[in-house]
Structure formats: C-alpha cells, structure tokens
Amino acid sequence: MPLTTLLSDLTPIPSYPAPSWETLRSVSIEDNGESLVPMSLAPAPIKVFPAYARMGIPGAIQECFVREGVYRALLAAARSLPEGIGIIVLDGWRPWRVQQYLFDTLHEAIQHQQPDLDEAALLERTREFVSVPSREPTAPSPHLTGGAVDVTLCDADGLPLDMGTLFDEALPASHSDYFEQLETLTSQQKKARDHRRLLFNTMKQQGFTNLPSEWWHYDFGDQLWAYYGAHDQACYGPAELDTIENRWRQQLA
C-alpha cells in the first residue's frame, strides 16, 4: 500500500483532557523492578538523539535510558512502521536536576511573558509542558521512572519528519490533536497531522499512552500510563541508573 494511502486511512487522534495531577498522584505504584537500559542498544529503525545533552542542559546525559519493557515496546513500534520510516528517541529517563531546570526555565519564561498570571495559573500553564519535579516514591515525575519517553519519526536517511512543531515547543500547536481541530488545513499541515496520526496509532498499538499537550511524549508503565490507559496501578516508580556509587550504596545498606 502506498504511504500516502496508508496515512490517509489512519484513525484521527482523539481529544483528551489534561491530566488531573491530584488524581494522578493517587495512582498506586507496584514497581516491577525492571532495569534501565540504554536505547542505543536498539537496532534500526530506531535512532537515538539525546536532545537535552546536545542542547547543553546542565545535568543531561549522553544517552536515553528506559525501562526494559519500554525498550521492547518501542522496538516493536518501530518495526511495525512502513518501510523507510523510523523512530528517533529524544529523551527517556531524566535526572531530577534536569527536570528541575526545565521546569524553572519554562516557569520563568511564562512569568516574563505573562506577568499578570497568579501563581496557580502560572503553575497550570507550566505543567502543560513540564511536570513538577518530584522524587517522591508515590508520585515521581514521569521521566524519572524510565517509563516516559519523547519520540518523533524520521525518514530513511534519519532526518525528522515534519510534525507541525519542533520537539519541546511550548505552543498550543504542540497539542497532539491540534491539527484535528482545524477546519481547513494547508498541505503542509495535513502532512504534519498525518505524521502525528502515524506516530500516535503506532505507539498506541504497542500499549503506550500519549500526554495530550505534547505530540512527542508517550508513557508506558508509569502513573500517566495508568491514568490514561485505565490501568489499576503503575508498574514503574522512581528509578536510578546502575552506577557504581548506587551499587555500593545498595550493597552496604
């Protein structure tokens, strides 16, 4: 089947409300103990581009780690894509320091742009694109679990496909269903909409859920996944890299 025909037949991205963070925090976690594994081990058609490290963000690491279940689901998703299309992994497990930096930076930028916002509105606006940094065992930031992953699609040469906005753009157009809501679309917007549909349907088929405000953000096993996927509990809590320091700390505890 020609790619253009396949894309035109894809199911539209449904509209979901923003998460209720209070409800989300009440989702129980029973961590299954899976290790964090590097996505750079994955064969084609997966590519790894640790975006935050390449941007020079303090504390960012030169690898994208995810839980083993996420690794296998991502590989299955990539292998199910039409020939000539692959997945680029932009971020996975995220150190708490990086989460804090992203939150503070966006919070400050919004405050500068909209100085009349009260603190509650400012927090809500910031949370639209960056979750509150948390290492709490019962309510960790999604990326701290290794269950959240940021991805996009690429062509056969490894170049990103047009998704309508860049990764991490804090704009209404970054909402996954943005192009589904427009009455008329340009040819370029239709292409971006179809690429988002392909990514969404491919990831959904492998059990991922999507954060509605970010076309690139998908979850598997964490509290957001349990919330949007109607699962009884999450299976990933806070995770740490297998460093020699962490090993010794655990062994000597």
PDB file of C-alpha atoms in Angstrom:
ATOM      1  CA  MET A   1       0.000   0.000   0.000  1.00  0.00           C
ATOM      2  CA  PRO A   2       1.405   3.447  -0.906  1.00  0.00           C
ATOM      3  CA  LEU A   3       2.425   5.512   2.126  1.00  0.00           C
ATOM      4  CA  THR A   4       0.081   8.366   1.216  1.00  0.00           C
ATOM      5  CA  THR A   5      -2.873   5.962   1.161  1.00  0.00           C
ATOM      6  CA  LEU A   6      -1.858   4.409   4.468  1.00  0.00           C
ATOM      7  CA  LEU A   7      -1.540   7.807   6.129  1.00  0.00           C
ATOM      8  CA  SER A   8      -4.920   8.974   4.865  1.00  0.00           C
ATOM      9  CA  ASP A   9      -6.577   5.861   6.332  1.00  0.00           C
ATOM     10  CA  LEU A  10      -5.187   6.326   9.840  1.00  0.00           C
ATOM     11  CA  THR A  11      -7.542   6.928  12.756  1.00  0.00           C
ATOM     12  CA  PRO A  12      -7.634  10.597  13.856  1.00  0.00           C
ATOM     13  CA  ILE A  13      -6.043  11.448  17.180  1.00  0.00           C
ATOM     14  CA  PRO A  14      -8.780  11.714  19.820  1.00  0.00           C
ATOM     15  CA  SER A  15      -9.040  14.691  22.154  1.00  0.00           C
ATOM     16  CA  TYR A  16      -8.224  14.015  25.790  1.00  0.00           C
ATOM     17  CA  PRO A  17      -8.407  16.477  28.684  1.00  0.00           C
ATOM     18  CA  ALA A  18      -5.271  17.483  30.551  1.00  0.00           C
ATOM     19  CA  PRO A  19      -4.467  15.122  33.409  1.00  0.00           C
ATOM     20  CA  SER A  20      -5.792  15.755  36.891  1.00  0.00           C
ATOM     21  CA  TRP A  21      -2.478  15.774  38.720  1.00  0.00           C
ATOM     22  CA  GLU A  22      -4.109  15.231  42.096  1.00  0.00           C
ATOM     23  CA  THR A  23      -5.877  12.113  40.802  1.00  0.00           C
ATOM     24  CA  LEU A  24      -2.674  11.023  39.126  1.00  0.00           C
ATOM     25  CA  ARG A  25      -0.736  11.238  42.382  1.00  0.00           C
ATOM     26  CA  SER A  26      -3.203   8.827  43.982  1.00  0.00           C
ATOM     27  CA  VAL A  27      -2.475   6.057  41.464  1.00  0.00           C
ATOM     28  CA  SER A  28      -0.673   3.280  43.319  1.00  0.00           C
ATOM     29  CA  ILE A  29       2.720   2.047  42.156  1.00  0.00           C
ATOM     30  CA  GLU A  30       3.947  -1.541  42.377  1.00  0.00           C
ATOM     31  CA  ASP A  31       7.401  -1.349  40.815  1.00  0.00           C
ATOM     32  CA  ASN A  32       8.260  -4.500  38.861  1.00  0.00           C
ATOM     33  CA  GLY A  33      11.987  -3.992  39.303  1.00  0.00           C
ATOM     34  CA  GLU A  34      12.902  -3.722  35.622  1.00  0.00           C
ATOM     35  CA  SER A  35      16.295  -2.180  34.953  1.00  0.00           C
ATOM     36  CA  LEU A  36      17.008   0.935  32.954  1.00  0.00           C
ATOM     37  CA  VAL A  37      18.571   0.013  29.619  1.00  0.00           C
ATOM     38  CA  PRO A  38      20.213   2.271  27.010  1.00  0.00           C
ATOM     39  CA  MET A  39      18.230   2.833  23.832  1.00  0.00           C
ATOM     40  CA  SER A  40      21.499   2.993  21.883  1.00  0.00           C
ATOM     41  CA  LEU A  41      21.499  -0.827  22.025  1.00  0.00           C
ATOM     42  CA  ALA A  42      18.445  -0.891  19.768  1.00  0.00           C
ATOM     43  CA  PRO A  43      18.912  -1.777  16.092  1.00  0.00           C
ATOM     44  CA  ALA A  44      17.414   0.130  13.165  1.00  0.00           C
ATOM     45  CA  PRO A  45      14.829   1.536  12.583  1.00  0.00           C
ATOM     46  CA  ILE A  46      15.411   3.220  15.963  1.00  0.00           C
ATOM     47  CA  LYS A  47      17.784   6.139  16.274  1.00  0.00           C
ATOM     48  CA  VAL A  48      18.851   7.827  19.493  1.00  0.00           C
ATOM     49  CA  PHE A  49      19.433  11.562  19.797  1.00  0.00           C
ATOM     50  CA  PRO A  50      19.685  12.678  23.450  1.00  0.00           C
ATOM     51  CA  ALA A  51      18.272  16.133  22.800  1.00  0.00           C
ATOM     52  CA  TYR A  52      18.927  17.753  26.175  1.00  0.00           C
ATOM     53  CA  ALA A  53      22.570  16.713  26.278  1.00  0.00           C
ATOM     54  CA  ARG A  54      23.023  18.072  22.749  1.00  0.00           C
ATOM     55  CA  MET A  55      21.428  21.348  23.911  1.00  0.00           C
ATOM     56  CA  GLY A  56      23.934  21.572  26.760  1.00  0.00           C
ATOM     57  CA  ILE A  57      21.321  21.469  29.516  1.00  0.00           C
ATOM     58  CA  PRO A  58      23.024  21.091  32.932  1.00  0.00           C
ATOM     59  CA  GLY A  59      22.942  17.510  34.218  1.00  0.00           C
ATOM     60  CA  ALA A  60      21.694  15.968  30.969  1.00  0.00           C
ATOM     61  CA  ILE A  61      23.299  12.670  29.957  1.00  0.00           C
ATOM     62  CA  GLN A  62      24.567  11.459  26.581  1.00  0.00           C
ATOM     63  CA  GLU A  63      22.146   8.520  26.411  1.00  0.00           C
ATOM     64  CA  CYS A  64      18.437   7.773  26.506  1.00  0.00           C
ATOM     65  CA  PHE A  65      17.661   5.171  29.170  1.00  0.00           C
ATOM     66  CA  VAL A  66      14.252   3.496  29.523  1.00  0.00           C
ATOM     67  CA  ARG A  67      12.851   0.502  31.395  1.00  0.00           C
ATOM     68  CA  GLU A  68      13.250  -2.833  29.638  1.00  0.00           C
ATOM     69  CA  GLY A  69       9.512  -3.080  28.907  1.00  0.00           C
ATOM     70  CA  VAL A  70       9.597   0.344  27.263  1.00  0.00           C
ATOM     71  CA  TYR A  71      12.647  -0.663  25.217  1.00  0.00           C
ATOM     72  CA  ARG A  72      10.910  -3.740  23.822  1.00  0.00           C
ATOM     73  CA  ALA A  73       7.641  -1.888  23.146  1.00  0.00           C
ATOM     74  CA  LEU A  74       9.500   0.892  21.323  1.00  0.00           C
ATOM     75  CA  LEU A  75      11.344  -1.639  19.195  1.00  0.00           C
ATOM     76  CA  ALA A  76       8.062  -3.355  18.324  1.00  0.00           C
ATOM     77  CA  ALA A  77       6.558   0.016  17.406  1.00  0.00           C
ATOM     78  CA  ALA A  78       9.496   0.920  15.162  1.00  0.00           C
ATOM     79  CA  ARG A  79       9.385  -2.450  13.416  1.00  0.00           C
ATOM     80  CA  SER A  80       5.680  -2.024  12.659  1.00  0.00           C
ATOM     81  CA  LEU A  81       6.178   1.261  10.804  1.00  0.00           C
ATOM     82  CA  PRO A  82       6.057   1.421   7.000  1.00  0.00           C
ATOM     83  CA  GLU A  83       9.354   0.741   5.265  1.00  0.00           C
ATOM     84  CA  GLY A  84      11.575   3.803   5.176  1.00  0.00           C
ATOM     85  CA  ILE A  85      10.212   5.328   8.391  1.00  0.00           C
ATOM     86  CA  GLY A  86      11.854   5.012  11.794  1.00  0.00           C
ATOM     87  CA  ILE A  87      11.662   6.339  15.339  1.00  0.00           C
ATOM     88  CA  ILE A  88      14.056   8.823  16.921  1.00  0.00           C
ATOM     89  CA  VAL A  89      14.235   8.639  20.715  1.00  0.00           C
ATOM     90  CA  LEU A  90      14.891  12.130  22.085  1.00  0.00           C
ATOM     91  CA  ASP A  91      14.639  11.554  25.832  1.00  0.00           C
ATOM     92  CA  GLY A  92      13.790   8.837  28.310  1.00  0.00           C
ATOM     93  CA  TRP A  93      14.845   8.580  31.945  1.00  0.00           C
ATOM     94  CA  ARG A  94      15.575  12.099  33.102  1.00  0.00           C
ATOM     95  CA  PRO A  95      17.730  13.070  36.098  1.00  0.00           C
ATOM     96  CA  TRP A  96      15.862  15.104  38.690  1.00  0.00           C
ATOM     97  CA  ARG A  97      18.278  18.000  38.170  1.00  0.00           C
ATOM     98  CA  VAL A  98      17.276  18.222  34.506  1.00  0.00           C
ATOM     99  CA  GLN A  99      13.573  18.114  35.374  1.00  0.00           C
ATOM    100  CA  GLN A 100      14.080  20.971  37.831  1.00  0.00           C
ATOM    101  CA  TYR A 101      15.987  23.009  35.245  1.00  0.00           C
ATOM    102  CA  LEU A 102      13.299  22.539  32.582  1.00  0.00           C
ATOM    103  CA  PHE A 103      10.510  23.415  34.994  1.00  0.00           C
ATOM    104  CA  ASP A 104      12.242  26.519  36.356  1.00  0.00           C
ATOM    105  CA  THR A 105      13.220  27.726  32.890  1.00  0.00           C
ATOM    106  CA  LEU A 106       9.719  27.409  31.430  1.00  0.00           C
ATOM    107  CA  HIS A 107       8.121  28.828  34.597  1.00  0.00           C
ATOM    108  CA  GLU A 108      10.358  31.886  34.372  1.00  0.00           C
ATOM    109  CA  ALA A 109       9.743  32.337  30.640  1.00  0.00           C
ATOM    110  CA  ILE A 110       5.954  32.226  31.052  1.00  0.00           C
ATOM    111  CA  GLN A 111       6.099  34.585  34.024  1.00  0.00           C
ATOM    112  CA  HIS A 112       8.145  37.042  31.982  1.00  0.00           C
ATOM    113  CA  GLN A 113       5.722  36.799  29.047  1.00  0.00           C
ATOM    114  CA  GLN A 114       2.535  36.909  31.160  1.00  0.00           C
ATOM    115  CA  PRO A 115       3.376  38.849  34.363  1.00  0.00           C
ATOM    116  CA  ASP A 116      -0.297  39.178  35.360  1.00  0.00           C
ATOM    117  CA  LEU A 117      -0.783  35.434  35.904  1.00  0.00           C
ATOM    118  CA  ASP A 118      -1.311  34.409  39.512  1.00  0.00           C
ATOM    119  CA  GLU A 119       0.738  31.533  40.915  1.00  0.00           C
ATOM    120  CA  ALA A 120      -1.975  28.914  40.374  1.00  0.00           C
ATOM    121  CA  ALA A 121      -2.418  29.877  36.719  1.00  0.00           C
ATOM    122  CA  LEU A 122       1.338  30.059  36.238  1.00  0.00           C
ATOM    123  CA  LEU A 123       1.754  26.556  37.658  1.00  0.00           C
ATOM    124  CA  GLU A 124      -1.022  25.192  35.447  1.00  0.00           C
ATOM    125  CA  ARG A 125       0.497  26.808  32.360  1.00  0.00           C
ATOM    126  CA  THR A 126       3.957  25.443  33.182  1.00  0.00           C
ATOM    127  CA  ARG A 127       2.598  21.955  33.886  1.00  0.00           C
ATOM    128  CA  GLU A 128       1.099  21.927  30.405  1.00  0.00           C
ATOM    129  CA  PHE A 129       4.576  21.126  29.067  1.00  0.00           C
ATOM    130  CA  VAL A 130       6.801  20.255  32.061  1.00  0.00           C
ATOM    131  CA  SER A 131       5.653  18.269  35.077  1.00  0.00           C
ATOM    132  CA  VAL A 132       6.566  19.373  38.592  1.00  0.00           C
ATOM    133  CA  PRO A 133       9.950  17.909  39.633  1.00  0.00           C
ATOM    134  CA  SER A 134       9.329  15.142  42.154  1.00  0.00           C
ATOM    135  CA  ARG A 135      11.355  12.267  43.592  1.00  0.00           C
ATOM    136  CA  GLU A 136       8.529  11.144  45.845  1.00  0.00           C
ATOM    137  CA  PRO A 137       8.220   7.327  45.753  1.00  0.00           C
ATOM    138  CA  THR A 138       4.434   7.606  45.488  1.00  0.00           C
ATOM    139  CA  ALA A 139       4.341  10.432  42.913  1.00  0.00           C
ATOM    140  CA  PRO A 140       7.541  10.714  40.850  1.00  0.00           C
ATOM    141  CA  SER A 141       7.926  12.884  37.766  1.00  0.00           C
ATOM    142  CA  PRO A 142       7.077  10.625  34.792  1.00  0.00           C
ATOM    143  CA  HIS A 143      10.513  10.840  33.183  1.00  0.00           C
ATOM    144  CA  LEU A 144      12.191   9.912  36.475  1.00  0.00           C
ATOM    145  CA  THR A 145      10.594   6.452  36.260  1.00  0.00           C
ATOM    146  CA  GLY A 146      12.081   5.411  32.916  1.00  0.00           C
ATOM    147  CA  GLY A 147       8.532   4.857  31.666  1.00  0.00           C
ATOM    148  CA  ALA A 148       8.118   8.190  29.869  1.00  0.00           C
ATOM    149  CA  VAL A 149       9.774   8.665  26.507  1.00  0.00           C
ATOM    150  CA  ASP A 150       9.941  11.502  23.977  1.00  0.00           C
ATOM    151  CA  VAL A 151       9.971  10.373  20.358  1.00  0.00           C
ATOM    152  CA  THR A 152       9.485  11.513  16.787  1.00  0.00           C
ATOM    153  CA  LEU A 153       9.505   9.919  13.342  1.00  0.00           C
ATOM    154  CA  CYS A 154      12.291  10.016  10.780  1.00  0.00           C
ATOM    155  CA  ASP A 155      12.757   9.151   7.117  1.00  0.00           C
ATOM    156  CA  ALA A 156      15.079   6.521   5.658  1.00  0.00           C
ATOM    157  CA  ASP A 157      18.002   8.962   5.899  1.00  0.00           C
ATOM    158  CA  GLY A 158      17.380   9.545   9.602  1.00  0.00           C
ATOM    159  CA  LEU A 159      16.024  13.063   9.209  1.00  0.00           C
ATOM    160  CA  PRO A 160      12.992  14.016  11.356  1.00  0.00           C
ATOM    161  CA  LEU A 161       9.620  14.160   9.647  1.00  0.00           C
ATOM    162  CA  ASP A 162       7.548  17.335   9.864  1.00  0.00           C
ATOM    163  CA  MET A 163       5.326  17.065  12.954  1.00  0.00           C
ATOM    164  CA  GLY A 164       3.998  20.628  12.863  1.00  0.00           C
ATOM    165  CA  THR A 165       6.167  21.945  15.702  1.00  0.00           C
ATOM    166  CA  LEU A 166       9.613  21.176  16.990  1.00  0.00           C
ATOM    167  CA  PHE A 167      10.177  18.932  19.999  1.00  0.00           C
ATOM    168  CA  ASP A 168       9.503  20.794  23.261  1.00  0.00           C
ATOM    169  CA  GLU A 169       7.881  23.859  21.719  1.00  0.00           C
ATOM    170  CA  ALA A 170       5.550  25.233  24.403  1.00  0.00           C
ATOM    171  CA  LEU A 171       2.796  26.203  21.966  1.00  0.00           C
ATOM    172  CA  PRO A 172      -0.878  25.265  21.519  1.00  0.00           C
ATOM    173  CA  ALA A 173       0.163  23.699  18.188  1.00  0.00           C
ATOM    174  CA  SER A 174       2.187  21.119  20.147  1.00  0.00           C
ATOM    175  CA  HIS A 175      -1.007  19.553  21.496  1.00  0.00           C
ATOM    176  CA  SER A 176      -1.351  16.159  19.860  1.00  0.00           C
ATOM    177  CA  ASP A 177      -4.831  16.834  18.451  1.00  0.00           C
ATOM    178  CA  TYR A 178      -4.137  20.421  17.325  1.00  0.00           C
ATOM    179  CA  PHE A 179      -4.477  19.737  13.600  1.00  0.00           C
ATOM    180  CA  GLU A 180      -7.550  17.575  14.188  1.00  0.00           C
ATOM    181  CA  GLN A 181      -9.353  20.685  15.462  1.00  0.00           C
ATOM    182  CA  LEU A 182      -8.693  22.889  12.429  1.00  0.00           C
ATOM    183  CA  GLU A 183     -11.461  23.157   9.851  1.00  0.00           C
ATOM    184  CA  THR A 184      -9.125  23.807   6.950  1.00  0.00           C
ATOM    185  CA  LEU A 185      -5.502  22.734   6.660  1.00  0.00           C
ATOM    186  CA  THR A 186      -2.720  23.626   4.280  1.00  0.00           C
ATOM    187  CA  SER A 187      -0.963  20.757   2.501  1.00  0.00           C
ATOM    188  CA  GLN A 188       1.943  21.108   4.959  1.00  0.00           C
ATOM    189  CA  GLN A 189      -0.409  20.969   7.941  1.00  0.00           C
ATOM    190  CA  LYS A 190      -2.084  17.852   6.529  1.00  0.00           C
ATOM    191  CA  LYS A 191       1.302  16.214   6.234  1.00  0.00           C
ATOM    192  CA  ALA A 192       2.156  17.073   9.845  1.00  0.00           C
ATOM    193  CA  ARG A 193      -1.273  15.841  11.003  1.00  0.00           C
ATOM    194  CA  ASP A 194      -0.785  12.530   9.200  1.00  0.00           C
ATOM    195  CA  HIS A 195       2.684  12.080  10.681  1.00  0.00           C
ATOM    196  CA  ARG A 196       1.251  12.665  14.165  1.00  0.00           C
ATOM    197  CA  ARG A 197      -1.509  10.166  13.447  1.00  0.00           C
ATOM    198  CA  LEU A 198       1.039   7.582  12.332  1.00  0.00           C
ATOM    199  CA  LEU A 199       3.101   8.069  15.477  1.00  0.00           C
ATOM    200  CA  PHE A 200       0.059   8.057  17.765  1.00  0.00           C
ATOM    201  CA  ASN A 201      -1.536   4.940  16.282  1.00  0.00           C
ATOM    202  CA  THR A 202       1.762   3.063  16.131  1.00  0.00           C
ATOM    203  CA  MET A 203       2.613   3.799  19.761  1.00  0.00           C
ATOM    204  CA  LYS A 204      -0.931   3.106  20.960  1.00  0.00           C
ATOM    205  CA  GLN A 205      -0.859  -0.312  19.285  1.00  0.00           C
ATOM    206  CA  GLN A 206       2.127  -1.249  21.466  1.00  0.00           C
ATOM    207  CA  GLY A 207       0.423  -0.149  24.690  1.00  0.00           C
ATOM    208  CA  PHE A 208       1.712   3.410  25.052  1.00  0.00           C
ATOM    209  CA  THR A 209      -0.450   6.345  26.087  1.00  0.00           C
ATOM    210  CA  ASN A 210       0.105   9.924  24.995  1.00  0.00           C
ATOM    211  CA  LEU A 211       0.233  13.139  27.018  1.00  0.00           C
ATOM    212  CA  PRO A 212      -2.368  15.299  25.190  1.00  0.00           C
ATOM    213  CA  SER A 213      -0.366  18.530  25.345  1.00  0.00           C
ATOM    214  CA  GLU A 214       2.774  17.029  23.761  1.00  0.00           C
ATOM    215  CA  TRP A 215       2.678  15.069  20.493  1.00  0.00           C
ATOM    216  CA  TRP A 216       6.138  13.655  21.303  1.00  0.00           C
ATOM    217  CA  HIS A 217       5.502  12.396  24.862  1.00  0.00           C
ATOM    218  CA  TYR A 218       4.451   8.781  25.419  1.00  0.00           C
ATOM    219  CA  ASP A 219       4.131   6.720  28.587  1.00  0.00           C
ATOM    220  CA  PHE A 220       4.365   3.045  29.418  1.00  0.00           C
ATOM    221  CA  GLY A 221       4.135   1.661  32.939  1.00  0.00           C
ATOM    222  CA  ASP A 222       4.158   4.956  34.848  1.00  0.00           C
ATOM    223  CA  GLN A 223       1.300   6.804  36.559  1.00  0.00           C
ATOM    224  CA  LEU A 224       0.362   8.764  33.421  1.00  0.00           C
ATOM    225  CA  TRP A 225       0.085   5.446  31.564  1.00  0.00           C
ATOM    226  CA  ALA A 226      -2.141   4.037  34.306  1.00  0.00           C
ATOM    227  CA  TYR A 227      -4.256   7.201  34.311  1.00  0.00           C
ATOM    228  CA  TYR A 228      -4.875   7.438  30.561  1.00  0.00           C
ATOM    229  CA  GLY A 229      -4.835   3.699  29.948  1.00  0.00           C
ATOM    230  CA  ALA A 230      -7.316   2.907  32.753  1.00  0.00           C
ATOM    231  CA  HIS A 231      -4.887   0.526  34.496  1.00  0.00           C
ATOM    232  CA  ASP A 232      -5.358  -0.272  38.171  1.00  0.00           C
ATOM    233  CA  GLN A 233      -1.807   0.677  39.089  1.00  0.00           C
ATOM    234  CA  ALA A 234       1.540   1.764  37.690  1.00  0.00           C
ATOM    235  CA  CYS A 235       4.436  -0.673  37.477  1.00  0.00           C
ATOM    236  CA  TYR A 236       7.281   1.870  37.375  1.00  0.00           C
ATOM    237  CA  GLY A 237       8.267   4.102  40.271  1.00  0.00           C
ATOM    238  CA  PRO A 238      11.368   6.308  40.606  1.00  0.00           C
ATOM    239  CA  ALA A 239      14.447   4.720  39.023  1.00  0.00           C
ATOM    240  CA  GLU A 240      18.182   5.240  39.283  1.00  0.00           C
ATOM    241  CA  LEU A 241      20.990   4.444  36.881  1.00  0.00           C
ATOM    242  CA  ASP A 242      23.144   1.436  37.668  1.00  0.00           C
ATOM    243  CA  THR A 243      26.220   3.422  38.679  1.00  0.00           C
ATOM    244  CA  ILE A 244      28.985   2.038  40.856  1.00  0.00           C
ATOM    245  CA  GLU A 245      28.019   4.579  43.535  1.00  0.00           C
ATOM    246  CA  ASN A 246      24.414   3.347  43.582  1.00  0.00           C
ATOM    247  CA  ARG A 247      25.525  -0.295  43.639  1.00  0.00           C
ATOM    248  CA  TRP A 248      27.767   0.238  46.643  1.00  0.00           C
ATOM    249  CA  ARG A 249      25.098   2.240  48.446  1.00  0.00           C
ATOM    250  CA  GLN A 250      22.587  -0.592  47.988  1.00  0.00           C
ATOM    251  CA  GLN A 251      25.090  -3.286  48.916  1.00  0.00           C
ATOM    252  CA  LEU A 252      26.133  -1.523  52.086  1.00  0.00           C
ATOM    253  CA  ALA A 253      22.607  -0.596  53.166  1.00  0.00           C
TER     254      ALA A 253
END
